[in-house]
mmCIF file of C-alpha atoms in Angstrom:
data_model
loop_
_atom_site.group_PDB
_atom_site.id
_atom_site.type_symbol
_atom_site.label_atom_id
_atom_site.label_comp_id
_atom_site.label_asym_id
_atom_site.label_seq_id
_atom_site.Cartn_x
_atom_site.Cartn_y
_atom_site.Cartn_z
ATOM 1 C CA MET O 43 -29.268 136.349 97.150
ATOM 2 C CA GLU O 44 -27.190 136.647 93.995
ATOM 3 C CA TYR O 45 -28.232 138.405 90.776
ATOM 4 C CA ARG O 46 -27.772 138.069 87.028
ATOM 5 C CA THR O 47 -29.028 139.885 83.964
ATOM 6 C CA LEU O 48 -32.203 138.637 82.293
ATOM 7 C CA GLY O 49 -30.527 136.984 79.325
ATOM 8 C CA THR O 50 -28.623 139.659 77.407
ATOM 9 C CA SER O 51 -30.983 142.424 78.533
ATOM 10 C CA GLY O 52 -30.043 145.064 81.071
ATOM 11 C CA ALA O 53 -32.690 143.912 83.556
ATOM 12 C CA VAL O 54 -31.283 142.361 86.742
ATOM 13 C CA VAL O 55 -32.996 139.451 88.495
ATOM 14 C CA SER O 56 -32.238 137.159 91.418
ATOM 15 C CA THR O 57 -30.777 133.752 90.611
ATOM 16 C CA TYR O 58 -33.862 132.125 92.148
ATOM 17 C CA THR O 59 -37.359 132.929 90.904
ATOM 18 C CA LEU O 60 -40.543 132.381 92.885
ATOM 19 C CA GLY O 61 -42.818 130.201 90.775
ATOM 20 C CA THR O 62 -46.525 130.457 91.547
ATOM 21 C CA MET O 63 -48.128 127.417 89.915
ATOM 22 C CA THR O 64 -49.193 126.148 93.350
ATOM 23 C CA PHE O 65 -51.005 129.382 94.263
ATOM 24 C CA GLY O 66 -54.762 128.941 94.607
ATOM 25 C CA ASN O 67 -54.471 125.182 94.360
ATOM 26 C CA GLU O 68 -51.896 123.550 96.627
ATOM 27 C CA THR O 69 -51.176 126.836 98.427
ATOM 28 C CA ASP O 70 -54.043 129.076 99.605
ATOM 29 C CA GLU O 71 -53.917 132.873 99.275
ATOM 30 C CA ALA O 72 -52.752 133.535 102.810
ATOM 31 C CA GLY O 73 -49.950 131.008 102.442
ATOM 32 C CA ALA O 74 -49.034 132.398 99.033
ATOM 33 C CA HIS O 75 -48.729 135.930 100.402
ATOM 34 C CA VAL O 76 -46.499 134.685 103.218
ATOM 35 C CA GLN O 77 -44.279 132.993 100.614
ATOM 36 C CA LEU O 78 -44.114 136.176 98.537
ATOM 37 C CA ASP O 79 -43.164 138.202 101.619
ATOM 38 C CA ARG O 80 -40.497 135.709 102.681
ATOM 39 C CA TYR O 81 -39.051 135.483 99.176
ATOM 40 C CA THR O 82 -38.712 139.244 98.701
ATOM 41 C CA GLU O 83 -37.360 139.703 102.241
ATOM 42 C CA ALA O 84 -34.617 137.239 101.285
ATOM 43 C CA GLY O 85 -33.684 139.454 98.325
ATOM 44 C CA GLY O 86 -35.636 137.683 95.598
ATOM 45 C CA ASN O 87 -37.068 140.007 92.962
ATOM 46 C CA PHE O 88 -38.356 137.745 90.146
ATOM 47 C CA ILE O 89 -41.921 136.328 90.207
ATOM 48 C CA ASP O 90 -43.175 133.940 87.532
ATOM 49 C CA THR O 91 -46.814 133.043 86.889
ATOM 50 C CA ALA O 92 -49.110 132.161 83.951
ATOM 51 C CA ASP O 93 -52.666 132.824 82.886
ATOM 52 C CA VAL O 94 -53.622 129.144 83.215
ATOM 53 C CA TYR O 95 -52.219 128.543 86.697
ATOM 54 C CA THR O 96 -55.319 127.571 88.693
ATOM 55 C CA GLY O 97 -57.465 129.085 85.955
ATOM 56 C CA GLY O 98 -56.093 132.589 86.467
ATOM 57 C CA VAL O 99 -56.356 132.522 90.262
ATOM 58 C CA SER O 100 -52.569 132.499 90.646
ATOM 59 C CA GLU O 101 -52.313 135.819 88.805
ATOM 60 C CA GLN O 102 -55.108 137.268 90.957
ATOM 61 C CA ILE O 103 -53.338 136.203 94.147
ATOM 62 C CA VAL O 104 -50.077 137.750 92.952
ATOM 63 C CA GLY O 105 -51.955 140.893 91.904
ATOM 64 C CA ARG O 106 -53.552 141.361 95.312
ATOM 65 C CA TRP O 107 -50.140 140.926 96.952
ATOM 66 C CA LEU O 108 -48.565 143.463 94.585
ATOM 67 C CA ALA O 109 -51.287 145.974 95.458
ATOM 68 C CA LYS O 110 -50.360 145.933 99.136
ATOM 69 C CA SER O 111 -46.637 145.132 99.051
ATOM 70 C CA SER O 112 -43.899 147.679 99.532
ATOM 71 C CA ALA O 113 -41.692 145.459 97.339
ATOM 72 C CA ARG O 114 -43.773 146.155 94.202
ATOM 73 C CA ASP O 115 -41.318 148.593 92.629
ATOM 74 C CA ASN O 116 -38.443 146.107 92.928
ATOM 75 C CA VAL O 117 -40.265 143.095 91.492
ATOM 76 C CA VAL O 118 -39.615 141.826 87.965
ATOM 77 C CA LEU O 119 -42.910 140.239 86.932
ATOM 78 C CA ALA O 120 -43.272 137.427 84.386
ATOM 79 C CA THR O 121 -46.313 135.632 83.029
ATOM 80 C CA LYS O 122 -47.239 133.518 80.012
ATOM 81 C CA GLY O 123 -49.934 132.973 77.405
ATOM 82 C CA ARG O 124 -50.792 130.205 74.938
ATOM 83 C CA PHE O 125 -52.904 127.497 76.604
ATOM 84 C CA PRO O 126 -56.743 127.401 76.672
ATOM 85 C CA THR O 127 -58.476 130.133 78.644
ATOM 86 C CA GLY O 128 -62.008 129.397 77.403
ATOM 87 C CA ASP O 129 -64.087 127.067 75.252
ATOM 88 C CA GLY O 130 -63.988 129.014 71.974
ATOM 89 C CA PRO O 131 -61.743 128.188 68.998
ATOM 90 C CA ASN O 132 -59.819 131.441 69.529
ATOM 91 C CA ASP O 133 -59.348 130.886 73.263
ATOM 92 C CA VAL O 134 -56.098 128.992 72.726
ATOM 93 C CA GLY O 135 -52.848 129.370 70.805
ATOM 94 C CA THR O 136 -50.551 132.243 69.915
ATOM 95 C CA SER O 137 -52.677 134.053 67.349
ATOM 96 C CA ARG O 138 -53.023 137.811 67.631
ATOM 97 C CA ILE O 139 -56.644 137.327 68.702
ATOM 98 C CA HIS O 140 -55.878 134.982 71.573
ATOM 99 C CA LEU O 141 -52.686 136.659 72.788
ATOM 100 C CA ARG O 142 -54.325 140.096 72.756
ATOM 101 C CA LYS O 143 -57.150 138.853 74.970
ATOM 102 C CA ALA O 144 -54.799 136.772 77.108
ATOM 103 C CA LEU O 145 -52.345 139.622 77.731
ATOM 104 C CA ASP O 146 -55.093 142.115 78.578
ATOM 105 C CA ALA O 147 -56.680 139.594 80.962
ATOM 106 C CA SER O 148 -53.323 138.963 82.661
ATOM 107 C CA LEU O 149 -52.745 142.687 83.090
ATOM 108 C CA ASP O 150 -56.184 143.000 84.652
ATOM 109 C CA ARG O 151 -55.759 140.051 87.043
ATOM 110 C CA LEU O 152 -52.303 141.231 88.093
ATOM 111 C CA GLY O 153 -53.518 144.803 88.493
ATOM 112 C CA VAL O 154 -50.596 146.274 86.560
ATOM 113 C CA GLU O 155 -50.163 148.415 83.451
ATOM 114 C CA HIS O 156 -47.266 146.424 82.029
ATOM 115 C CA ILE O 157 -45.551 143.054 82.427
ATOM 116 C CA ASP O 158 -41.771 142.809 82.485
ATOM 117 C CA LEU O 159 -41.442 139.411 80.780
ATOM 118 C CA TYR O 160 -44.240 137.966 78.634
ATOM 119 C CA GLN O 161 -43.554 134.390 77.549
ATOM 120 C CA LEU O 162 -45.072 132.169 74.882
ATOM 121 C CA HIS O 163 -46.024 129.188 77.049
ATOM 122 C CA ALA O 164 -45.418 126.664 74.258
ATOM 123 C CA TRP O 165 -45.044 126.347 70.488
ATOM 124 C CA ASP O 166 -48.249 126.707 68.469
ATOM 125 C CA PRO O 167 -48.260 124.526 65.315
ATOM 126 C CA VAL O 168 -51.348 126.311 63.950
ATOM 127 C CA THR O 169 -50.385 129.988 64.069
ATOM 128 C CA PRO O 170 -47.698 131.340 61.703
ATOM 129 C CA LEU O 171 -44.681 132.236 63.813
ATOM 130 C CA GLU O 172 -44.399 135.672 62.199
ATOM 131 C CA GLU O 173 -47.904 136.512 63.424
ATOM 132 C CA THR O 174 -47.000 135.534 66.971
ATOM 133 C CA LEU O 175 -43.686 137.354 67.095
ATOM 134 C CA SER O 176 -45.118 140.492 65.503
ATOM 135 C CA PHE O 177 -47.642 140.564 68.342
ATOM 136 C CA LEU O 178 -44.811 140.523 70.889
ATOM 137 C CA GLU O 179 -43.098 143.359 69.035
ATOM 138 C CA ASP O 180 -46.274 145.420 69.016
ATOM 139 C CA ALA O 181 -46.758 144.742 72.744
ATOM 140 C CA VAL O 182 -43.210 145.976 73.437
ATOM 141 C CA ARG O 183 -43.775 149.128 71.379
ATOM 142 C CA ALA O 184 -47.116 149.749 73.118
ATOM 143 C CA GLY O 185 -45.435 149.529 76.526
ATOM 144 C CA LYS O 186 -47.518 146.549 77.638
ATOM 145 C CA ILE O 187 -44.448 144.312 78.008
ATOM 146 C CA ALA O 188 -40.752 145.044 78.430
ATOM 147 C CA TYR O 189 -39.374 141.781 77.021
ATOM 148 C CA GLY O 190 -40.555 138.664 75.228
ATOM 149 C CA GLY O 191 -39.538 135.121 76.101
ATOM 150 C CA LEU O 192 -40.242 131.508 75.262
ATOM 151 C CA SER O 193 -41.253 128.452 77.265
ATOM 152 C CA ASN O 194 -41.068 124.765 76.316
ATOM 153 C CA PHE O 195 -39.658 125.412 72.826
ATOM 154 C CA THR O 196 -37.328 122.877 71.216
ATOM 155 C CA GLY O 197 -33.974 123.873 69.761
ATOM 156 C CA TRP O 198 -35.144 124.260 66.169
ATOM 157 C CA GLN O 199 -38.228 126.207 67.248
ATOM 158 C CA LEU O 200 -36.097 128.571 69.311
ATOM 159 C CA GLN O 201 -33.673 129.098 66.438
ATOM 160 C CA LYS O 202 -36.462 129.720 63.935
ATOM 161 C CA ALA O 203 -37.970 132.370 66.218
ATOM 162 C CA CYS O 204 -34.639 134.130 66.749
ATOM 163 C CA ASP O 205 -33.792 134.056 63.047
ATOM 164 C CA LEU O 206 -37.142 135.604 62.109
ATOM 165 C CA ILE O 207 -36.769 138.308 64.748
ATOM 166 C CA GLY O 208 -33.274 139.110 63.486
ATOM 167 C CA TYR O 209 -34.494 139.287 59.885
ATOM 168 C CA ARG O 210 -37.343 141.621 60.804
ATOM 169 C CA GLY O 211 -35.258 143.756 63.153
ATOM 170 C CA TRP O 212 -37.664 143.220 66.057
ATOM 171 C CA SER O 213 -36.882 143.298 69.773
ATOM 172 C CA LYS O 214 -34.799 140.291 70.766
ATOM 173 C CA LEU O 215 -36.178 137.533 72.944
ATOM 174 C CA VAL O 216 -34.352 137.329 76.270
ATOM 175 C CA THR O 217 -35.233 133.991 77.911
ATOM 176 C CA LEU O 218 -36.320 130.390 77.474
ATOM 177 C CA GLN O 219 -38.128 128.467 80.211
ATOM 178 C CA PRO O 220 -37.467 124.708 79.855
ATOM 179 C CA GLN O 221 -37.730 121.693 82.116
ATOM 180 C CA TYR O 222 -34.189 121.154 83.406
ATOM 181 C CA ASN O 223 -32.761 119.268 86.377
ATOM 182 C CA LEU O 224 -30.359 116.463 87.227
ATOM 183 C CA LEU O 225 -32.870 113.921 85.888
ATOM 184 C CA VAL O 226 -33.667 115.842 82.698
ATOM 185 C CA ARG O 227 -30.479 116.928 80.946
ATOM 186 C CA GLU O 228 -31.295 116.135 77.321
ATOM 187 C CA ILE O 229 -31.846 119.846 76.633
ATOM 188 C CA GLU O 230 -28.045 120.155 76.740
ATOM 189 C CA TRP O 231 -27.843 118.437 73.332
ATOM 190 C CA GLU O 232 -29.633 121.088 71.245
ATOM 191 C CA ILE O 233 -31.668 123.545 73.323
ATOM 192 C CA VAL O 234 -28.885 124.898 75.539
ATOM 193 C CA PRO O 235 -26.516 125.470 72.585
ATOM 194 C CA ALA O 236 -29.307 127.239 70.691
ATOM 195 C CA ALA O 237 -30.000 129.450 73.716
ATOM 196 C CA GLN O 238 -26.293 130.180 74.057
ATOM 197 C CA GLU O 239 -25.965 131.082 70.369
ATOM 198 C CA ASN O 240 -28.840 133.556 70.647
ATOM 199 C CA GLY O 241 -28.129 134.959 74.107
ATOM 200 C CA LEU O 242 -31.277 133.603 75.775
ATOM 201 C CA GLY O 243 -31.027 133.095 79.523
ATOM 202 C CA LEU O 244 -32.547 129.864 80.833
ATOM 203 C CA LEU O 245 -35.255 129.825 83.513
ATOM 204 C CA PRO O 246 -35.502 126.123 84.452
ATOM 205 C CA TRP O 247 -38.762 124.763 85.826
ATOM 206 C CA SER O 248 -39.033 121.618 87.956
ATOM 207 C CA PRO O 249 -35.469 121.989 89.290
ATOM 208 C CA LEU O 250 -36.112 119.257 91.888
ATOM 209 C CA GLY O 251 -37.506 116.742 89.427
ATOM 210 C CA GLY O 252 -41.017 116.819 90.854
ATOM 211 C CA GLY O 253 -39.659 116.075 94.336
ATOM 212 C CA TRP O 254 -37.457 113.116 93.419
ATOM 213 C CA LEU O 255 -34.257 115.085 94.060
ATOM 214 C CA THR O 256 -35.354 115.931 97.609
ATOM 215 C CA GLY O 257 -35.119 112.252 98.584
ATOM 216 C CA LYS O 258 -38.693 112.101 99.851
ATOM 217 C CA TYR O 259 -39.801 109.254 97.583
ATOM 218 C CA SER O 260 -38.938 105.616 98.156
ATOM 219 C CA PHE O 261 -37.992 103.477 95.175
ATOM 220 C CA ASP O 262 -39.565 100.418 96.751
ATOM 221 C CA GLU O 263 -42.849 101.695 98.151
ATOM 222 C CA GLU O 264 -45.567 103.569 96.279
ATOM 223 C CA PRO O 265 -45.956 107.091 97.729
ATOM 224 C CA THR O 266 -49.000 108.101 99.757
ATOM 225 C CA GLY O 267 -50.074 111.159 101.743
ATOM 226 C CA ALA O 268 -49.980 114.899 101.097
ATOM 227 C CA THR O 269 -47.362 115.040 98.350
ATOM 228 C CA ARG O 270 -47.857 115.396 94.606
ATOM 229 C CA LEU O 271 -47.012 111.762 93.937
ATOM 230 C CA GLY O 272 -48.771 110.668 97.101
ATOM 231 C CA GLU O 273 -51.975 112.114 95.700
ATOM 232 C CA ASN O 274 -51.299 110.784 92.193
ATOM 233 C CA PRO O 275 -48.374 108.323 91.839
ATOM 234 C CA ASP O 276 -48.644 108.405 88.037
ATOM 235 C CA ARG O 277 -48.537 112.215 87.853
ATOM 236 C CA GLY O 278 -47.003 113.643 84.696
ATOM 237 C CA VAL O 279 -43.315 113.462 83.885
ATOM 238 C CA GLU O 280 -42.377 112.544 87.477
ATOM 239 C CA SER O 281 -44.502 109.381 87.569
ATOM 240 C CA TRP O 282 -43.412 107.041 90.371
ATOM 241 C CA TYR O 283 -44.148 103.987 88.253
ATOM 242 C CA ARG O 284 -41.690 105.123 85.590
ATOM 243 C CA ARG O 285 -38.918 106.713 87.628
ATOM 244 C CA SER O 286 -38.795 104.165 90.451
ATOM 245 C CA ARG O 287 -37.740 101.525 87.914
ATOM 246 C CA ASN O 288 -35.010 103.661 86.360
ATOM 247 C CA GLN O 289 -31.485 102.859 87.562
ATOM 248 C CA ARG O 290 -30.142 106.256 86.475
ATOM 249 C CA VAL O 291 -32.684 107.984 88.733
ATOM 250 C CA ARG O 292 -31.490 105.840 91.652
ATOM 251 C CA ASP O 293 -27.864 106.696 90.885
ATOM 252 C CA VAL O 294 -28.583 110.430 90.756
ATOM 253 C CA VAL O 295 -30.576 110.429 93.997
ATOM 254 C CA ASP O 296 -27.797 108.474 95.726
ATOM 255 C CA ALA O 297 -25.155 110.951 94.530
ATOM 256 C CA VAL O 298 -27.226 113.951 95.670
ATOM 257 C CA ARG O 299 -27.826 112.316 99.062
ATOM 258 C CA GLU O 300 -24.114 111.570 99.538
ATOM 259 C CA ILE O 301 -23.102 115.194 98.902
ATOM 260 C CA ALA O 302 -25.923 116.537 101.065
ATOM 261 C CA GLU O 303 -24.971 114.336 103.997
ATOM 262 C CA ALA O 304 -21.289 115.261 103.691
ATOM 263 C CA ARG O 305 -22.147 118.972 103.735
ATOM 264 C CA GLY O 306 -24.901 118.738 106.336
ATOM 265 C CA ILE O 307 -27.471 120.362 104.035
ATOM 266 C CA SER O 308 -30.654 119.207 102.330
ATOM 267 C CA MET O 309 -30.726 117.258 99.089
ATOM 268 C CA ALA O 310 -32.869 119.990 97.532
ATOM 269 C CA GLN O 311 -30.132 122.548 98.163
ATOM 270 C CA VAL O 312 -27.559 120.338 96.435
ATOM 271 C CA ALA O 313 -29.780 119.861 93.375
ATOM 272 C CA LEU O 314 -30.490 123.587 93.146
ATOM 273 C CA ALA O 315 -26.823 124.536 93.538
ATOM 274 C CA TRP O 316 -25.837 122.167 90.719
ATOM 275 C CA LEU O 317 -28.440 123.675 88.390
ATOM 276 C CA VAL O 318 -27.898 127.370 89.119
ATOM 277 C CA ASP O 319 -24.292 127.133 87.906
ATOM 278 C CA ARG O 320 -25.035 125.394 84.592
ATOM 279 C CA PRO O 321 -24.259 127.344 81.392
ATOM 280 C CA MET O 322 -26.796 130.024 80.367
ATOM 281 C CA ILE O 323 -28.821 129.854 83.594
ATOM 282 C CA THR O 324 -30.339 133.217 84.466
ATOM 283 C CA SER O 325 -32.636 132.132 87.310
ATOM 284 C CA VAL O 326 -33.992 128.847 88.677
ATOM 285 C CA ILE O 327 -37.746 128.688 89.313
ATOM 286 C CA LEU O 328 -38.728 127.508 92.796
ATOM 287 C CA GLY O 329 -42.127 125.868 93.167
ATOM 288 C CA ALA O 330 -42.762 125.364 96.872
ATOM 289 C CA ARG O 331 -46.071 124.182 98.296
ATOM 290 C CA THR O 332 -45.252 125.295 101.840
ATOM 291 C CA LEU O 333 -43.249 127.991 103.581
ATOM 292 C CA GLU O 334 -40.963 125.317 105.031
ATOM 293 C CA GLN O 335 -40.101 124.097 101.536
ATOM 294 C CA LEU O 336 -39.451 127.643 100.357
ATOM 295 C CA ASP O 337 -37.184 128.375 103.328
ATOM 296 C CA ASP O 338 -35.164 125.263 102.590
ATOM 297 C CA ASN O 339 -34.869 126.196 98.901
ATOM 298 C CA LEU O 340 -33.822 129.767 99.700
ATOM 299 C CA ALA O 341 -30.985 128.418 101.836
ATOM 300 C CA ALA O 342 -29.309 127.505 98.533
ATOM 301 C CA ALA O 343 -29.212 131.170 97.461
ATOM 302 C CA ASP O 344 -25.458 131.565 98.015
ATOM 303 C CA LEU O 345 -24.494 127.893 97.783
ATOM 304 C CA HIS O 346 -22.043 126.673 95.132
ATOM 305 C CA LEU O 347 -20.666 123.172 94.723
ATOM 306 C CA THR O 348 -17.012 122.267 94.365
ATOM 307 C CA ALA O 349 -15.648 121.039 91.048
ATOM 308 C CA GLU O 350 -15.415 117.528 92.510
ATOM 309 C CA GLU O 351 -19.039 117.567 93.693
ATOM 310 C CA THR O 352 -20.228 118.880 90.349
ATOM 311 C CA ALA O 353 -18.276 116.199 88.490
ATOM 312 C CA LYS O 354 -19.819 113.503 90.677
ATOM 313 C CA LEU O 355 -23.328 114.726 89.879
ATOM 314 C CA ASP O 356 -22.490 115.173 86.194
ATOM 315 C CA GLU O 357 -21.342 111.578 85.956
ATOM 316 C CA ALA O 358 -24.332 110.127 87.777
ATOM 317 C CA SER O 359 -26.828 112.184 85.786
ATOM 318 C CA ASP O 360 -25.284 111.855 82.323
ATOM 319 C CA PRO O 361 -28.235 110.915 80.071
ATOM 320 C CA GLY O 362 -25.871 108.856 77.966
ATOM 321 C CA ALA O 363 -26.309 109.852 74.337
ATOM 322 C CA ALA O 364 -26.104 106.558 72.476
ATOM 323 C CA ASP O 365 -24.057 107.672 69.496
ATOM 324 C CA TYR O 366 -23.450 110.347 66.892
ATOM 325 C CA PRO O 367 -24.211 113.283 66.883
ATOM 326 C CA TYR O 368 -24.758 113.762 70.648
ATOM 327 C CA GLY O 369 -22.235 111.188 71.856
ATOM 328 C CA GLY O 370 -18.868 109.839 70.803
ATOM 329 C CA PRO O 371 -17.310 111.524 67.742
ATOM 330 C CA GLY O 372 -20.102 114.075 67.628
ATOM 331 C CA VAL O 373 -18.918 115.639 70.891
ATOM 332 C CA ALA O 374 -15.317 115.712 69.687
ATOM 333 C CA GLN O 375 -16.304 117.545 66.503
ATOM 334 C CA ARG O 376 -17.770 120.488 68.408
ATOM 335 C CA GLY O 377 -14.327 121.961 68.842
ATOM 336 C CA ARG O 378 -11.037 122.062 66.968
ATOM 337 C CA PRO O 379 -7.595 123.644 67.288
ATOM 338 C CA ILE O 380 -7.344 126.991 65.524
ATOM 339 C CA THR O 381 -4.228 125.862 63.654
ATOM 340 C CA GLY O 382 -6.313 123.364 61.642
ATOM 341 C CA GLY O 383 -4.732 120.934 59.199
ATOM 342 C CA ARG O 384 -3.890 117.252 59.660
ATOM 343 C CA SER O 385 -0.731 117.663 61.694
#
């Protein structure tokens, strides 16, 4: 396992994070604890959960594992708050009222006195941003969290948060958790540059594109059986009906398969290795349903692609910005020679 700092902080985390969204739902507690053991035995030290994963059950499962695991002192623990945790009007959002209750409930479910990384799970259009960020600062000062982070923020939202924190002199945010993979690269247009400008490390979720980048889905036959799309072919952003008709998706999957076959490794490992070496990546979040899937993912821990392989995947996955400012002359204007002038 390799390690990087958590954004510009001094905390050190493994380049692959164990995501726990499946815990208590697709993965039972016994299976989840086996995954946690296997992950930490492989050198992983970064666990990511959220208060809404399986209605809080994921945090409880992680908490019970922490209570009995000898790896507890080496684990960097992350969770999130923002989405509904009850039926009341203050049971959602990033207000002081909701985040206070949400953070205390997460601490209780996890059985810990502090959380290393507490992330805003999404932007809240109702709550003033200063209220939200002042809560994070107070939580840092109270010792309840070590660092604050963001999840699912756009570029302008990220920049606004960082500017306000800088103006107020509060503790800097350290990470952003976005959707990012070979099929979803549009964040490179605004979000990645904003993260780079502010020193936020990226923690990509859905690195395998909901399973598409593993090669397990046919483009010509609707999926069935015990897979996420088999159980619901129109599931979320990875909908089979949408992606199976997209030529770019076919091109990317073909390119991943070609490299995997040439190397004698799985397609998942190729997709993970491409992502872990993108700019500003701190750690890639793995979301395995089974131990077999986790073992395969962990085999990518020290895998890096060649420049030629990376270029092949870059070309196949290019989202193709139509025009200015993300394509054409807009790209050229992002740099200039230091000598300047017209000559």
